[in-house]
């Protein structure tokens, strides 16, 4: 007996575009939070009165070199701080001051190139000279990562640094970022083009 071949099942409709990883408006709808790190450290939004710390950072040779930071005056610093607040509202960045609770600014940590649709961001950080060497940067980077993955809902975080900057390699390793490769001649510093190491942290790594 001859029978007709089975009719193949019709596949479920596949969306033409994947939905956003994080819905638009999740950042802009709320105030930038203060993140507790440890008994002696918190991440809080930058304030106009923190301008002096930004000027000091711009005068530090290492911060200026690796972060391409130029903040010559207090007015420039206040404008930069206002821009940080605008970028939070635009859902482009989330930048915090690393500070003693109720006290001095020790450094900066946060997320540039925030892409809620793709669920990604790139970390940026620096610490002032008198606060180096005590592991504060690693603590701050870990806390910023937990916020980005667990609280905001991003999926992939990157940490990039010049191959001539081994201190950042150590931070990435201690904070749980996996090295994925070398990006050749990918960032221009004052002394020319540098190769960069690419590290990443994805949801589920922590």
PDB file of C-alpha atoms in Angstrom:
ATOM      1  CA  UNK A   1       0.000   0.000   0.000  1.00  0.00           C
ATOM      2  CA  UNK A   2       1.332   3.393  -0.951  1.00  0.00           C
ATOM      3  CA  UNK A   3       0.899   6.149   1.595  1.00  0.00           C
ATOM      4  CA  UNK A   4       1.542   9.842   1.373  1.00  0.00           C
ATOM      5  CA  UNK A   5       4.738  11.072   3.087  1.00  0.00           C
ATOM      6  CA  UNK A   6       4.210  12.734   6.453  1.00  0.00           C
ATOM      7  CA  UNK A   7       3.654  16.462   6.390  1.00  0.00           C
ATOM      8  CA  UNK A   8       6.569  18.190   8.121  1.00  0.00           C
ATOM      9  CA  UNK A   9       5.732  20.136  11.222  1.00  0.00           C
ATOM     10  CA  UNK A  10       5.553  23.870  10.757  1.00  0.00           C
ATOM     11  CA  UNK A  11       8.315  25.436  12.862  1.00  0.00           C
ATOM     12  CA  UNK A  12       7.321  27.972  15.453  1.00  0.00           C
ATOM     13  CA  UNK A  13       7.666  31.529  14.289  1.00  0.00           C
ATOM     14  CA  UNK A  14      11.117  32.924  15.009  1.00  0.00           C
ATOM     15  CA  UNK A  15      11.218  36.617  15.935  1.00  0.00           C
ATOM     16  CA  UNK A  16      13.045  38.711  13.366  1.00  0.00           C
ATOM     17  CA  UNK A  17      14.896  40.538  16.131  1.00  0.00           C
ATOM     18  CA  UNK A  18      15.843  39.289  19.584  1.00  0.00           C
ATOM     19  CA  UNK A  19      14.177  41.253  22.387  1.00  0.00           C
ATOM     20  CA  UNK A  20      16.334  43.637  24.429  1.00  0.00           C
ATOM     21  CA  UNK A  21      18.326  41.974  27.190  1.00  0.00           C
ATOM     22  CA  UNK A  22      17.379  44.858  29.507  1.00  0.00           C
ATOM     23  CA  UNK A  23      14.230  46.915  28.859  1.00  0.00           C
ATOM     24  CA  UNK A  24      14.767  50.533  27.902  1.00  0.00           C
ATOM     25  CA  UNK A  25      14.175  52.864  30.834  1.00  0.00           C
ATOM     26  CA  UNK A  26      15.390  50.619  33.617  1.00  0.00           C
ATOM     27  CA  UNK A  27      18.257  52.967  34.484  1.00  0.00           C
ATOM     28  CA  UNK A  28      16.624  56.303  33.708  1.00  0.00           C
ATOM     29  CA  UNK A  29      13.564  55.500  35.811  1.00  0.00           C
ATOM     30  CA  UNK A  30      15.546  55.375  39.055  1.00  0.00           C
ATOM     31  CA  UNK A  31      18.216  57.383  40.818  1.00  0.00           C
ATOM     32  CA  UNK A  32      21.747  56.027  40.565  1.00  0.00           C
ATOM     33  CA  UNK A  33      22.174  53.884  43.690  1.00  0.00           C
ATOM     34  CA  UNK A  34      24.842  53.883  46.367  1.00  0.00           C
ATOM     35  CA  UNK A  35      26.486  50.449  46.438  1.00  0.00           C
ATOM     36  CA  UNK A  36      27.932  49.116  49.670  1.00  0.00           C
ATOM     37  CA  UNK A  37      31.290  47.418  49.105  1.00  0.00           C
ATOM     38  CA  UNK A  38      32.750  46.906  52.576  1.00  0.00           C
ATOM     39  CA  UNK A  39      32.803  48.569  55.948  1.00  0.00           C
ATOM     40  CA  UNK A  40      35.352  51.058  54.659  1.00  0.00           C
ATOM     41  CA  UNK A  41      34.259  51.577  51.057  1.00  0.00           C
ATOM     42  CA  UNK A  42      31.167  52.435  49.042  1.00  0.00           C
ATOM     43  CA  UNK A  43      30.373  53.341  45.442  1.00  0.00           C
ATOM     44  CA  UNK A  44      28.285  56.496  45.191  1.00  0.00           C
ATOM     45  CA  UNK A  45      27.380  58.961  42.459  1.00  0.00           C
ATOM     46  CA  UNK A  46      29.876  61.741  41.848  1.00  0.00           C
ATOM     47  CA  UNK A  47      29.021  65.167  43.282  1.00  0.00           C
ATOM     48  CA  UNK A  48      30.128  68.661  42.221  1.00  0.00           C
ATOM     49  CA  UNK A  49      32.134  68.955  45.441  1.00  0.00           C
ATOM     50  CA  UNK A  50      34.236  65.968  44.298  1.00  0.00           C
ATOM     51  CA  UNK A  51      35.817  68.079  41.562  1.00  0.00           C
ATOM     52  CA  UNK A  52      39.152  68.214  43.367  1.00  0.00           C
ATOM     53  CA  UNK A  53      39.524  64.428  43.202  1.00  0.00           C
ATOM     54  CA  UNK A  54      39.049  64.464  39.437  1.00  0.00           C
ATOM     55  CA  UNK A  55      41.616  67.219  39.020  1.00  0.00           C
ATOM     56  CA  UNK A  56      44.057  65.221  41.170  1.00  0.00           C
ATOM     57  CA  UNK A  57      43.429  62.123  39.037  1.00  0.00           C
ATOM     58  CA  UNK A  58      44.152  64.080  35.878  1.00  0.00           C
ATOM     59  CA  UNK A  59      47.506  65.126  37.332  1.00  0.00           C
ATOM     60  CA  UNK A  60      48.567  61.575  38.189  1.00  0.00           C
ATOM     61  CA  UNK A  61      50.870  60.177  35.510  1.00  0.00           C
ATOM     62  CA  UNK A  62      49.542  56.598  35.632  1.00  0.00           C
ATOM     63  CA  UNK A  63      45.856  57.578  35.577  1.00  0.00           C
ATOM     64  CA  UNK A  64      46.473  60.081  32.799  1.00  0.00           C
ATOM     65  CA  UNK A  65      48.381  57.508  30.760  1.00  0.00           C
ATOM     66  CA  UNK A  66      46.120  54.485  31.048  1.00  0.00           C
ATOM     67  CA  UNK A  67      42.747  56.262  31.252  1.00  0.00           C
ATOM     68  CA  UNK A  68      43.461  59.059  28.766  1.00  0.00           C
ATOM     69  CA  UNK A  69      42.162  61.433  31.428  1.00  0.00           C
ATOM     70  CA  UNK A  70      42.641  65.189  31.130  1.00  0.00           C
ATOM     71  CA  UNK A  71      40.890  67.371  33.720  1.00  0.00           C
ATOM     72  CA  UNK A  72      42.923  70.568  34.029  1.00  0.00           C
ATOM     73  CA  UNK A  73      40.587  72.682  36.177  1.00  0.00           C
ATOM     74  CA  UNK A  74      37.856  72.347  38.782  1.00  0.00           C
ATOM     75  CA  UNK A  75      35.366  73.749  36.273  1.00  0.00           C
ATOM     76  CA  UNK A  76      36.329  71.033  33.789  1.00  0.00           C
ATOM     77  CA  UNK A  77      35.799  68.489  36.568  1.00  0.00           C
ATOM     78  CA  UNK A  78      32.348  69.829  37.444  1.00  0.00           C
ATOM     79  CA  UNK A  79      31.339  69.680  33.782  1.00  0.00           C
ATOM     80  CA  UNK A  80      32.556  66.078  33.629  1.00  0.00           C
ATOM     81  CA  UNK A  81      30.546  65.209  36.737  1.00  0.00           C
ATOM     82  CA  UNK A  82      27.428  66.793  35.236  1.00  0.00           C
ATOM     83  CA  UNK A  83      28.045  64.720  32.112  1.00  0.00           C
ATOM     84  CA  UNK A  84      28.209  61.547  34.239  1.00  0.00           C
ATOM     85  CA  UNK A  85      24.732  62.327  35.542  1.00  0.00           C
ATOM     86  CA  UNK A  86      23.434  63.013  32.031  1.00  0.00           C
ATOM     87  CA  UNK A  87      24.854  59.737  30.751  1.00  0.00           C
ATOM     88  CA  UNK A  88      23.059  57.811  33.512  1.00  0.00           C
ATOM     89  CA  UNK A  89      19.775  59.386  32.431  1.00  0.00           C
ATOM     90  CA  UNK A  90      20.592  58.575  28.797  1.00  0.00           C
ATOM     91  CA  UNK A  91      21.386  54.977  29.862  1.00  0.00           C
ATOM     92  CA  UNK A  92      24.850  55.240  28.309  1.00  0.00           C
ATOM     93  CA  UNK A  93      27.025  54.892  31.410  1.00  0.00           C
ATOM     94  CA  UNK A  94      27.023  54.262  35.154  1.00  0.00           C
ATOM     95  CA  UNK A  95      30.008  55.866  36.866  1.00  0.00           C
ATOM     96  CA  UNK A  96      30.610  55.863  40.629  1.00  0.00           C
ATOM     97  CA  UNK A  97      33.070  57.470  42.996  1.00  0.00           C
ATOM     98  CA  UNK A  98      34.921  54.970  45.172  1.00  0.00           C
ATOM     99  CA  UNK A  99      34.743  56.666  48.549  1.00  0.00           C
ATOM    100  CA  UNK A 100      34.932  56.233  52.279  1.00  0.00           C
ATOM    101  CA  UNK A 101      31.368  56.349  53.625  1.00  0.00           C
ATOM    102  CA  UNK A 102      30.762  60.028  54.237  1.00  0.00           C
ATOM    103  CA  UNK A 103      34.343  60.806  53.342  1.00  0.00           C
ATOM    104  CA  UNK A 104      36.999  61.256  50.699  1.00  0.00           C
ATOM    105  CA  UNK A 105      36.996  60.024  47.115  1.00  0.00           C
ATOM    106  CA  UNK A 106      39.621  57.333  46.499  1.00  0.00           C
ATOM    107  CA  UNK A 107      38.940  56.521  42.870  1.00  0.00           C
ATOM    108  CA  UNK A 108      36.407  55.802  40.156  1.00  0.00           C
ATOM    109  CA  UNK A 109      34.718  52.687  38.844  1.00  0.00           C
ATOM    110  CA  UNK A 110      31.850  52.267  36.441  1.00  0.00           C
ATOM    111  CA  UNK A 111      30.458  51.228  33.095  1.00  0.00           C
ATOM    112  CA  UNK A 112      30.979  52.909  29.736  1.00  0.00           C
ATOM    113  CA  UNK A 113      29.338  51.933  26.453  1.00  0.00           C
ATOM    114  CA  UNK A 114      26.280  50.549  28.223  1.00  0.00           C
ATOM    115  CA  UNK A 115      24.077  48.786  25.653  1.00  0.00           C
ATOM    116  CA  UNK A 116      20.841  47.632  27.259  1.00  0.00           C
ATOM    117  CA  UNK A 117      19.607  46.033  24.047  1.00  0.00           C
ATOM    118  CA  UNK A 118      22.710  43.869  23.670  1.00  0.00           C
ATOM    119  CA  UNK A 119      23.177  43.475  27.428  1.00  0.00           C
ATOM    120  CA  UNK A 120      26.785  44.627  27.494  1.00  0.00           C
ATOM    121  CA  UNK A 121      29.112  47.264  28.929  1.00  0.00           C
ATOM    122  CA  UNK A 122      32.832  47.979  29.396  1.00  0.00           C
ATOM    123  CA  UNK A 123      34.321  48.743  32.791  1.00  0.00           C
ATOM    124  CA  UNK A 124      36.511  51.737  33.567  1.00  0.00           C
ATOM    125  CA  UNK A 125      38.364  52.331  36.837  1.00  0.00           C
ATOM    126  CA  UNK A 126      41.246  54.132  38.482  1.00  0.00           C
ATOM    127  CA  UNK A 127      42.446  54.777  42.026  1.00  0.00           C
ATOM    128  CA  UNK A 128      44.370  57.720  43.449  1.00  0.00           C
ATOM    129  CA  UNK A 129      47.986  57.036  44.492  1.00  0.00           C
ATOM    130  CA  UNK A 130      47.458  57.119  48.269  1.00  0.00           C
ATOM    131  CA  UNK A 131      44.740  54.431  48.047  1.00  0.00           C
ATOM    132  CA  UNK A 132      46.650  51.917  45.925  1.00  0.00           C
ATOM    133  CA  UNK A 133      47.897  48.555  47.071  1.00  0.00           C
ATOM    134  CA  UNK A 134      45.127  47.581  49.476  1.00  0.00           C
ATOM    135  CA  UNK A 135      42.849  45.652  47.119  1.00  0.00           C
ATOM    136  CA  UNK A 136      40.190  48.387  46.971  1.00  0.00           C
ATOM    137  CA  UNK A 137      40.049  48.374  43.175  1.00  0.00           C
ATOM    138  CA  UNK A 138      39.356  44.641  43.032  1.00  0.00           C
ATOM    139  CA  UNK A 139      36.590  45.002  45.629  1.00  0.00           C
ATOM    140  CA  UNK A 140      35.035  47.871  43.710  1.00  0.00           C
ATOM    141  CA  UNK A 141      35.273  46.097  40.338  1.00  0.00           C
ATOM    142  CA  UNK A 142      33.618  42.973  41.791  1.00  0.00           C
ATOM    143  CA  UNK A 143      30.781  45.018  43.305  1.00  0.00           C
ATOM    144  CA  UNK A 144      30.219  46.953  40.092  1.00  0.00           C
ATOM    145  CA  UNK A 145      30.078  43.646  38.233  1.00  0.00           C
ATOM    146  CA  UNK A 146      27.475  42.183  40.573  1.00  0.00           C
ATOM    147  CA  UNK A 147      25.351  45.298  40.124  1.00  0.00           C
ATOM    148  CA  UNK A 148      25.617  45.162  36.326  1.00  0.00           C
ATOM    149  CA  UNK A 149      24.802  41.449  36.042  1.00  0.00           C
ATOM    150  CA  UNK A 150      22.466  40.776  38.955  1.00  0.00           C
ATOM    151  CA  UNK A 151      20.729  44.103  39.528  1.00  0.00           C
ATOM    152  CA  UNK A 152      20.683  45.798  36.127  1.00  0.00           C
ATOM    153  CA  UNK A 153      20.498  42.518  34.208  1.00  0.00           C
ATOM    154  CA  UNK A 154      23.320  42.821  31.667  1.00  0.00           C
ATOM    155  CA  UNK A 155      24.774  39.624  30.210  1.00  0.00           C
ATOM    156  CA  UNK A 156      28.379  40.367  29.189  1.00  0.00           C
ATOM    157  CA  UNK A 157      30.943  42.737  30.712  1.00  0.00           C
ATOM    158  CA  UNK A 158      34.341  43.512  29.242  1.00  0.00           C
ATOM    159  CA  UNK A 159      37.574  44.809  30.742  1.00  0.00           C
ATOM    160  CA  UNK A 160      40.215  46.027  28.290  1.00  0.00           C
ATOM    161  CA  UNK A 161      43.693  47.343  29.033  1.00  0.00           C
ATOM    162  CA  UNK A 162      47.025  47.937  27.360  1.00  0.00           C
ATOM    163  CA  UNK A 163      49.307  44.920  27.334  1.00  0.00           C
ATOM    164  CA  UNK A 164      51.896  47.270  28.873  1.00  0.00           C
ATOM    165  CA  UNK A 165      49.717  47.654  31.981  1.00  0.00           C
ATOM    166  CA  UNK A 166      50.138  44.428  34.003  1.00  0.00           C
ATOM    167  CA  UNK A 167      48.440  45.924  37.075  1.00  0.00           C
ATOM    168  CA  UNK A 168      45.119  45.914  35.228  1.00  0.00           C
ATOM    169  CA  UNK A 169      45.719  42.300  34.210  1.00  0.00           C
ATOM    170  CA  UNK A 170      45.990  41.419  37.906  1.00  0.00           C
ATOM    171  CA  UNK A 171      42.791  43.321  38.712  1.00  0.00           C
ATOM    172  CA  UNK A 172      40.921  41.505  35.937  1.00  0.00           C
ATOM    173  CA  UNK A 173      42.149  38.093  37.111  1.00  0.00           C
ATOM    174  CA  UNK A 174      41.330  38.705  40.781  1.00  0.00           C
ATOM    175  CA  UNK A 175      37.883  40.089  39.900  1.00  0.00           C
ATOM    176  CA  UNK A 176      37.015  36.953  37.916  1.00  0.00           C
ATOM    177  CA  UNK A 177      37.333  38.215  34.349  1.00  0.00           C
ATOM    178  CA  UNK A 178      38.507  35.604  31.842  1.00  0.00           C
ATOM    179  CA  UNK A 179      41.172  36.660  29.363  1.00  0.00           C
ATOM    180  CA  UNK A 180      39.858  36.103  25.838  1.00  0.00           C
ATOM    181  CA  UNK A 181      42.681  37.385  23.655  1.00  0.00           C
ATOM    182  CA  UNK A 182      44.693  40.338  22.431  1.00  0.00           C
ATOM    183  CA  UNK A 183      43.275  43.135  20.315  1.00  0.00           C
ATOM    184  CA  UNK A 184      46.111  44.381  18.147  1.00  0.00           C
ATOM    185  CA  UNK A 185      46.852  48.103  17.948  1.00  0.00           C
ATOM    186  CA  UNK A 186      43.400  48.895  19.328  1.00  0.00           C
ATOM    187  CA  UNK A 187      43.867  51.998  21.494  1.00  0.00           C
ATOM    188  CA  UNK A 188      45.972  55.082  20.924  1.00  0.00           C
ATOM    189  CA  UNK A 189      47.854  56.386  23.954  1.00  0.00           C
ATOM    190  CA  UNK A 190      50.119  59.414  24.147  1.00  0.00           C
ATOM    191  CA  UNK A 191      53.095  57.270  23.087  1.00  0.00           C
ATOM    192  CA  UNK A 192      51.316  55.596  20.169  1.00  0.00           C
ATOM    193  CA  UNK A 193      49.088  52.614  19.453  1.00  0.00           C
ATOM    194  CA  UNK A 194      48.868  49.850  22.059  1.00  0.00           C
ATOM    195  CA  UNK A 195      47.718  46.257  21.861  1.00  0.00           C
ATOM    196  CA  UNK A 196      45.032  45.524  24.433  1.00  0.00           C
ATOM    197  CA  UNK A 197      44.108  42.456  26.416  1.00  0.00           C
ATOM    198  CA  UNK A 198      40.414  41.640  26.314  1.00  0.00           C
ATOM    199  CA  UNK A 199      38.892  40.125  29.477  1.00  0.00           C
ATOM    200  CA  UNK A 200      35.216  39.345  29.965  1.00  0.00           C
ATOM    201  CA  UNK A 201      32.713  38.362  32.624  1.00  0.00           C
ATOM    202  CA  UNK A 202      29.363  36.878  31.639  1.00  0.00           C
ATOM    203  CA  UNK A 203      26.219  36.082  33.567  1.00  0.00           C
ATOM    204  CA  UNK A 204      26.807  32.935  35.603  1.00  0.00           C
ATOM    205  CA  UNK A 205      30.542  33.496  36.088  1.00  0.00           C
ATOM    206  CA  UNK A 206      30.177  35.032  39.537  1.00  0.00           C
TER     207      UNK A 206
END
